Structures are given as C-alpha cells and as structure tokens.
PDB file of C-alpha atoms in Angstrom:
ATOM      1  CA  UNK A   1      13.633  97.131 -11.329  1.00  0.00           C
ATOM      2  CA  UNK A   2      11.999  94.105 -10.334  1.00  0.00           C
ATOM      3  CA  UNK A   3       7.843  93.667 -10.369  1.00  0.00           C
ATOM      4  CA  UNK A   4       5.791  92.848  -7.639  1.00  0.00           C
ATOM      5  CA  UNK A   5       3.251  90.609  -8.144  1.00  0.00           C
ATOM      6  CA  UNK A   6       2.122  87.675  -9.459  1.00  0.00           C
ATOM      7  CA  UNK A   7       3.280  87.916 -13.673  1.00  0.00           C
ATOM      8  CA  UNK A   8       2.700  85.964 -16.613  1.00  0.00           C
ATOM      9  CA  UNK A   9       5.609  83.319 -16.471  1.00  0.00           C
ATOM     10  CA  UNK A  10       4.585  82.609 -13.049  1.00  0.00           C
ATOM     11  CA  UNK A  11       0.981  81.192 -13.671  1.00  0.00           C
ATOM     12  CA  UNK A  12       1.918  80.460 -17.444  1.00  0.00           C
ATOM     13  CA  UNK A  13       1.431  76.736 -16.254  1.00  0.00           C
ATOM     14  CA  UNK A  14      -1.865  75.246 -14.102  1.00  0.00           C
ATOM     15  CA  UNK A  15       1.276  73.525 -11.643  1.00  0.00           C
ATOM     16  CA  UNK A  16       2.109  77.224 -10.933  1.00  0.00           C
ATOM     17  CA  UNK A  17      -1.507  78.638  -9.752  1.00  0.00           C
ATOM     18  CA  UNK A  18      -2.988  77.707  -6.660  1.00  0.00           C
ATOM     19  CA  UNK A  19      -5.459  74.572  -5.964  1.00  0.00           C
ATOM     20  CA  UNK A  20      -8.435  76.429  -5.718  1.00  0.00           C
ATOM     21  CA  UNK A  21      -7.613  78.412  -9.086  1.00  0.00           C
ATOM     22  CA  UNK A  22      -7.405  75.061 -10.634  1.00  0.00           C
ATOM     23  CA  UNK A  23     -10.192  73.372  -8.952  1.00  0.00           C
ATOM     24  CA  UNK A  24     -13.417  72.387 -10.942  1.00  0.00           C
ATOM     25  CA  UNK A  25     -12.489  72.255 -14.471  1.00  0.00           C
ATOM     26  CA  UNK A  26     -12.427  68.433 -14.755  1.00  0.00           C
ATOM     27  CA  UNK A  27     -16.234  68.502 -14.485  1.00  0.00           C
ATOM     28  CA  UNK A  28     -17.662  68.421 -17.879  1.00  0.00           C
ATOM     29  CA  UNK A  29     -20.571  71.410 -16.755  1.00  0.00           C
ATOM     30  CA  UNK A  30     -18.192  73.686 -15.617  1.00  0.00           C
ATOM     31  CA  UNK A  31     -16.140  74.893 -18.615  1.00  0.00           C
ATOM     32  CA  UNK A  32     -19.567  76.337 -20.627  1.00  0.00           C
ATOM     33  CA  UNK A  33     -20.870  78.255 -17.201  1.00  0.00           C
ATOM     34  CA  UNK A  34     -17.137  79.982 -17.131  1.00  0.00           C
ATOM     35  CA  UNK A  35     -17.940  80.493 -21.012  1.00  0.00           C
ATOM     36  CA  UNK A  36     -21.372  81.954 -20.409  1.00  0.00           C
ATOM     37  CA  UNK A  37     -20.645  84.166 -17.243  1.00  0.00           C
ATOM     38  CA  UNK A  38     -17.765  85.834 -19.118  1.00  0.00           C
ATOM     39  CA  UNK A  39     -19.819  85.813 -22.293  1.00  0.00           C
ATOM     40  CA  UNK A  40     -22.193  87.879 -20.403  1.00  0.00           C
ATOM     41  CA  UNK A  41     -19.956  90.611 -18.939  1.00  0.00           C
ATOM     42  CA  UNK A  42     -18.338  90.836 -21.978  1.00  0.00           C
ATOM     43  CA  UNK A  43     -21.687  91.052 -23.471  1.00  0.00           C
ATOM     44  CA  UNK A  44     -22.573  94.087 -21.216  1.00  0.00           C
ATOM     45  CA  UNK A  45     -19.316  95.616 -22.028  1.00  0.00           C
ATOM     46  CA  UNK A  46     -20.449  95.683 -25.642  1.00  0.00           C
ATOM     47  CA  UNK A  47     -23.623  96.564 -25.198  1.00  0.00           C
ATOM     48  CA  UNK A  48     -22.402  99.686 -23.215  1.00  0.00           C
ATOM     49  CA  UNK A  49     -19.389 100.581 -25.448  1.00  0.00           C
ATOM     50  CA  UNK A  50     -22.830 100.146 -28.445  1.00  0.00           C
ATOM     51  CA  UNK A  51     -24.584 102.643 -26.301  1.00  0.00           C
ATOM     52  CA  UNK A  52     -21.960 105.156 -26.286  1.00  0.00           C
ATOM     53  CA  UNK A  53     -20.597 104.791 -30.406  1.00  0.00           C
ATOM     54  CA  UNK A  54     -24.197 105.091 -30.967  1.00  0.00           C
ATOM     55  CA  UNK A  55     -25.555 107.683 -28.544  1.00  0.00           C
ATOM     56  CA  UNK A  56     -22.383 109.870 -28.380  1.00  0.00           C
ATOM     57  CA  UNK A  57     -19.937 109.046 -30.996  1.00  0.00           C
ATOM     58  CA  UNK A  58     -22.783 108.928 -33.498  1.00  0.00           C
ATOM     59  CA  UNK A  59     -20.932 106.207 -35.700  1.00  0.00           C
ATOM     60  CA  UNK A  60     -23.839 104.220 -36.618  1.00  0.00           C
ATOM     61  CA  UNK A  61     -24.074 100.905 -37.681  1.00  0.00           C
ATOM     62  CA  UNK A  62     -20.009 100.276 -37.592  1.00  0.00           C
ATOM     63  CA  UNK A  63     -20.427 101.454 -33.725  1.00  0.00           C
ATOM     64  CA  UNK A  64     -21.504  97.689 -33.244  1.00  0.00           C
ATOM     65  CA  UNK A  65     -18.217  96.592 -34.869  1.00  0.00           C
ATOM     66  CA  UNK A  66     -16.012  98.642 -33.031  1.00  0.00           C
ATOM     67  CA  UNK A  67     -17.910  97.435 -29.602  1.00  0.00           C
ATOM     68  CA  UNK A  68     -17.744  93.657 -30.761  1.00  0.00           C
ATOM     69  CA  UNK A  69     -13.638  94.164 -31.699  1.00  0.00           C
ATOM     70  CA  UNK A  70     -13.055  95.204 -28.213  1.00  0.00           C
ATOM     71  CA  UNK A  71     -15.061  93.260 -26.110  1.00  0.00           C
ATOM     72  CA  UNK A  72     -13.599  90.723 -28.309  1.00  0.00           C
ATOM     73  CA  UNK A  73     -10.137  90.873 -26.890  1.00  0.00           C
ATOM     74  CA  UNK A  74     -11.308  91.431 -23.015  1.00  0.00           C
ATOM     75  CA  UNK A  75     -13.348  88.333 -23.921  1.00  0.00           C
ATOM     76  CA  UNK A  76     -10.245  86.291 -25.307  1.00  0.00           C
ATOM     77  CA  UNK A  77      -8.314  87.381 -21.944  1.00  0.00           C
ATOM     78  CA  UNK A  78     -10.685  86.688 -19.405  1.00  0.00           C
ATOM     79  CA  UNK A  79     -11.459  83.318 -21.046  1.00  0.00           C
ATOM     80  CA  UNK A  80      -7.283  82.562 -20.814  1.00  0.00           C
ATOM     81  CA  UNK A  81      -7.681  82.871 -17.311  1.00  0.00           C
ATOM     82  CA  UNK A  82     -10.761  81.999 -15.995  1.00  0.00           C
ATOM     83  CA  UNK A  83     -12.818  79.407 -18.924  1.00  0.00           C
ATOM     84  CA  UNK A  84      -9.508  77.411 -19.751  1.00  0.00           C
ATOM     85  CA  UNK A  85      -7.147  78.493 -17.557  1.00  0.00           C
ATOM     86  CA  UNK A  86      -5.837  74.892 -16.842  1.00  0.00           C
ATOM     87  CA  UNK A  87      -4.868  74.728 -20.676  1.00  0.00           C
ATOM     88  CA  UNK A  88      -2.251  77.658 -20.183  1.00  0.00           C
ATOM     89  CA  UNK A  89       0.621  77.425 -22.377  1.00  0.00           C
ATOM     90  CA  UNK A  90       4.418  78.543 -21.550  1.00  0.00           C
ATOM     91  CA  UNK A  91       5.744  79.343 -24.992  1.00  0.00           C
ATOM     92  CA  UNK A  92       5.513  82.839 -26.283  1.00  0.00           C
ATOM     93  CA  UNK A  93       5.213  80.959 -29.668  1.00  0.00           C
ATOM     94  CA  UNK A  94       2.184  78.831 -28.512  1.00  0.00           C
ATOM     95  CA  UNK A  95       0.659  82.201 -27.429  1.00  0.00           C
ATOM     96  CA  UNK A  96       0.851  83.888 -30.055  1.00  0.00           C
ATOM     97  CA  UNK A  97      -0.550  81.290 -32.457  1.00  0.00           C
ATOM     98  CA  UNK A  98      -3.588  80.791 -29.781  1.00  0.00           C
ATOM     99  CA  UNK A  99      -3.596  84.811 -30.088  1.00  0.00           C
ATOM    100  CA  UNK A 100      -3.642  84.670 -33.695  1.00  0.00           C
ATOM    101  CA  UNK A 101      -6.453  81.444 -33.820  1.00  0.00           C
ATOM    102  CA  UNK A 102      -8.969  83.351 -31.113  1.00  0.00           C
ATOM    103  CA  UNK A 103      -8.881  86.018 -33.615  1.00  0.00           C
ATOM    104  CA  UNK A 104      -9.742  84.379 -36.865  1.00  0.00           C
ATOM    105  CA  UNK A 105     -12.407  82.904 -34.861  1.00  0.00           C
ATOM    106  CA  UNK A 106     -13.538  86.447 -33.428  1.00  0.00           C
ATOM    107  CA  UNK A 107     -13.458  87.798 -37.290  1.00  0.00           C
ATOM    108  CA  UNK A 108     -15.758  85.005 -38.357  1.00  0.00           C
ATOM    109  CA  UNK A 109     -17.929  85.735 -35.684  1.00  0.00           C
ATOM    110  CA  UNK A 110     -17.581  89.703 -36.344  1.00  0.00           C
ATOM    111  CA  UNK A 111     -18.599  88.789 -39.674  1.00  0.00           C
ATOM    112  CA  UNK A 112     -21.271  86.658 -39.005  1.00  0.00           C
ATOM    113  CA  UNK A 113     -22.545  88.733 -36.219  1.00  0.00           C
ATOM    114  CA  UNK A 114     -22.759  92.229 -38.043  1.00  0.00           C
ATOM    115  CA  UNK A 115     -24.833  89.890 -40.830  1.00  0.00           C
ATOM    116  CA  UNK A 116     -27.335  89.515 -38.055  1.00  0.00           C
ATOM    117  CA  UNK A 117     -27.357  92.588 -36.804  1.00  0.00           C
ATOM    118  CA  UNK A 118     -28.007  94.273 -39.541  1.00  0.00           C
ATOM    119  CA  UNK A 119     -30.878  91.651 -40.498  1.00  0.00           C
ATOM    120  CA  UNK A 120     -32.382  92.220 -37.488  1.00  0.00           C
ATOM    121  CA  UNK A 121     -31.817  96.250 -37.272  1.00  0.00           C
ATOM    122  CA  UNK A 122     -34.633  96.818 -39.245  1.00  0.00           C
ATOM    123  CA  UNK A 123     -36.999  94.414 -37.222  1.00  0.00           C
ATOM    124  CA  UNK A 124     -35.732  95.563 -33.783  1.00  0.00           C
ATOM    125  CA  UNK A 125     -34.000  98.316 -31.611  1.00  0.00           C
ATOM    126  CA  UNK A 126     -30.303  98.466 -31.959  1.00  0.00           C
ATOM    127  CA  UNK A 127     -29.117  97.057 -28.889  1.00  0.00           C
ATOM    128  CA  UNK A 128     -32.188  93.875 -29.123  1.00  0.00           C
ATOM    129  CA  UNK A 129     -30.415  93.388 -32.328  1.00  0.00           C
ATOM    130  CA  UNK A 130     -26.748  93.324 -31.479  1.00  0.00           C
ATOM    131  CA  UNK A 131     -28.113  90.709 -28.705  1.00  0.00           C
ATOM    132  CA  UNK A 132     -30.069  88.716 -31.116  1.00  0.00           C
ATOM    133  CA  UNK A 133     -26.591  88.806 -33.211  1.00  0.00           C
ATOM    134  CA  UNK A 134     -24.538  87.985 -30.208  1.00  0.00           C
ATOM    135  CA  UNK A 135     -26.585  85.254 -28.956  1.00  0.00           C
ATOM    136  CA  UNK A 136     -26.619  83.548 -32.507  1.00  0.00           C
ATOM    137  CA  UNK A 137     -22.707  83.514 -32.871  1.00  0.00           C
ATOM    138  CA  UNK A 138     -22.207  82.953 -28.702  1.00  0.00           C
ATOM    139  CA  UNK A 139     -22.605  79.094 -29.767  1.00  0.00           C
ATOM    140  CA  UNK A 140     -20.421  78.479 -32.604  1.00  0.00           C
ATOM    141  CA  UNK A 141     -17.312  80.691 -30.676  1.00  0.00           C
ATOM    142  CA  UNK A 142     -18.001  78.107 -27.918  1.00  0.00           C
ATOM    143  CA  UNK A 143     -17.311  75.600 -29.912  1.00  0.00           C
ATOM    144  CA  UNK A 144     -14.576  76.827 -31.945  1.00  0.00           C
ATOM    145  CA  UNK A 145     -12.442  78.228 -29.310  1.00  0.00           C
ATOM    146  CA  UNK A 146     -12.914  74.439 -27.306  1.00  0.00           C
ATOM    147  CA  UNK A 147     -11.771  72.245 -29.999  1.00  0.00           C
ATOM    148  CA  UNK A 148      -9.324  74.627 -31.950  1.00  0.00           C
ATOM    149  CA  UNK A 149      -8.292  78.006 -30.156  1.00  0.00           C
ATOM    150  CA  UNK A 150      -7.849  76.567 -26.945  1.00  0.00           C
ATOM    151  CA  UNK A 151      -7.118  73.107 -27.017  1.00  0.00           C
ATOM    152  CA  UNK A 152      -4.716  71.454 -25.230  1.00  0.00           C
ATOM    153  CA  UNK A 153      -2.074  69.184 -27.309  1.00  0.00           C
ATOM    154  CA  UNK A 154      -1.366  65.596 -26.046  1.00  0.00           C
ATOM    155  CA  UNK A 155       1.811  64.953 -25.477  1.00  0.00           C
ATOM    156  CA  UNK A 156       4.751  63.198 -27.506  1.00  0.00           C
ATOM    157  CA  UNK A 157       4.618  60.005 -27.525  1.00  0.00           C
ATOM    158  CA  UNK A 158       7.819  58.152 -25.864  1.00  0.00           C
ATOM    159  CA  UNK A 159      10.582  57.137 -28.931  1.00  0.00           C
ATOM    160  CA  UNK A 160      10.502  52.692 -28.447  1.00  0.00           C
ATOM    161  CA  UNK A 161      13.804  51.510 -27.512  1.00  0.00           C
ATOM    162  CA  UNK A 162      15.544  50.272 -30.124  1.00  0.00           C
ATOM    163  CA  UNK A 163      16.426  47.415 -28.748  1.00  0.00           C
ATOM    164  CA  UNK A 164      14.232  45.421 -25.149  1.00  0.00           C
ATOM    165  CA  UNK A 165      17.237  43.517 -23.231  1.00  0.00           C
ATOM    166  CA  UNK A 166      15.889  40.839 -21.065  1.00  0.00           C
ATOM    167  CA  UNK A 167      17.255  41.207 -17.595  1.00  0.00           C
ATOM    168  CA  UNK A 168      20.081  39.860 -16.806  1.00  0.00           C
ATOM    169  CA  UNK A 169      21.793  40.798 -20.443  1.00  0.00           C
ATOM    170  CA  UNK A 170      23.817  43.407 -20.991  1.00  0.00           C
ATOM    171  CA  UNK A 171      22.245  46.800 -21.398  1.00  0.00           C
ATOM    172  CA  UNK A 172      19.315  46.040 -19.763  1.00  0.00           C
ATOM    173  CA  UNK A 173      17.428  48.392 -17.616  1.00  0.00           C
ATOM    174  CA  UNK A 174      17.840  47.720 -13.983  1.00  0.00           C
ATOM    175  CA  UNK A 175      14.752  48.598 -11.665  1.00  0.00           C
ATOM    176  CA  UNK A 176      14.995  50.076  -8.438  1.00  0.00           C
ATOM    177  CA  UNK A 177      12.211  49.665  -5.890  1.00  0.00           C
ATOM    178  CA  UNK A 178      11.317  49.989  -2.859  1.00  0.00           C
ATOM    179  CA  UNK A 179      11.931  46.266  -1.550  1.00  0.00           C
ATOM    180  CA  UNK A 180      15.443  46.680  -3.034  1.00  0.00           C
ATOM    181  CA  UNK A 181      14.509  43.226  -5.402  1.00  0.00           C
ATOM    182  CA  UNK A 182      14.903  45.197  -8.415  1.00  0.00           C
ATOM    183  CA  UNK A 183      11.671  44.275 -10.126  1.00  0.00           C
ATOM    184  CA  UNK A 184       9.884  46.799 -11.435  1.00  0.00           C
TER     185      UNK A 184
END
C-alpha cells in the first residue's frame, strides 16, 4: 500500500524541498533564532512534562530527567527540519551516526544540566531551577550540535589526472562550447 504524503526520502535532500523551505539559512543570524525558537518550545514541553512527573507522577528530582530525555528527542527532530534542515543527509548510515552524535551531546548536557538543577533546587523553585539549568547548557548544545552533530561534510576532492595531454595529442580532453571552437 503506497503512502500519501510527503516522506522521508523525498525531502532527505535540500534539492528535494521547496524554495521557500530552503530560503534564509545562508544568513549567518538565522540558524541561532531557528535554534532558540525551537529551544523554547521544546523548553515549554519540558517544563510541562516537569510539571506533571512532579505534580502527578510524584517522581521527584529524576522527573526533570525524564522531561529533559524527551524533549530531548522532539528537540533533535524539529532541529533536523527546521534549524539545519539544508544539511539533510540521504544515507540511513549518515543518520544514524548524526542520531547517535545528537545524543552523546544530549547526555552531556543531561548530565550537566541535572548538576545545575540540583545546585540550584535548593536556592530556587523547581521549575526556576530546571530553567536556570536549561539556559546554562542551551549554549554549549548550540555549539556542539553546529560544528559536530550537524555539520555538513565537504565534498571529495576530484582524483588529478594522471596524466594533462596538451590539445591536440592524443588523449586529450576535447571541449565543447557553445561557439563550437572547442575551447573551454
């Protein structure tokens, strides 16, 4: 049965998704807004999952662990498509390894971040202190996930030519162009 839609392997390259998805990102300012705006739902996502391990589920402190973990991976998804969406990559192999880097990077920061918030739990309110934490580690995931998780790989070099014919000898590369003169 086939799926409707638009799926994975059709926007797993920026040539496949539309102008205006792609539009913007070659400004330097615009990557860290994406960064913060999803930072900030995801931030509110936590906060209310916090609310309810805390409130309801009556977990305690590892209620802010729980709510990091999970806003965690909406965070690493809505960052694929929306913060660096135009360095998408095709291979499920490639994906998986970003997968697997985004969460090293989110268990450093879980690490880190619980630190804080339990630092700062006895100074302040539980959900001032998982945003102290938050805001703390917010800056070092930014960087992270920009120069390792998500960076985009230049590509191969060209092999040289083992051997550069001059024209007119044999195997040398003949030009086409538009004037039909066969310079390049």
């Amino acid at each position: 049965m086939a799926r409707s839609g638009v799926g994975w392997r059709r926007l797993s390259t920026s040539e496949n998704r539309p102008r205006w998805w792609r539009a913007g990102l070659t400004k330097t300012g615009t990557r860290p807004l994406y960064f913060l705006a999803v930072g900030a739902f995801c931030a509110v996502v936590q906060g209310g999952l916090l609310v309810l391990l805390t409130e309801v589920g009556a977990v305690g402190n590892i209620g802010n662990l729980i709510a990091f973990a999970i806003s965690g991976q909406l965070n690493f998804l809505l960052n694929t498509v929306l913060t660096w969406r135009d360095s998408v990559v095709s291979a499920r192999r490639a994906r998986v390894s970003r997968v697997l880097r985004f969460n090293a990077v989110l268990a450093a920061a879980a690490l880190a971040n619980q630190l804080l918030y339990l630092g700062a739990r006895s100074l302040l309110p539980y959900l001032l202190a998982a945003a102290f934490a938050l805001g703390i580690t917010t800056l070092a995931k930014y960087h992270l996930s920009n120069r390792w998780v998500f960076r985009r790989r230049p590509a191969a070099p060209l092999a040289p030519l083992s051997h550069e014919a001059r024209p007119g000898e044999p195997g040398a590369r003949r030009y086409s162009s538009p004037s039909g003169t066969g310079k390049p």
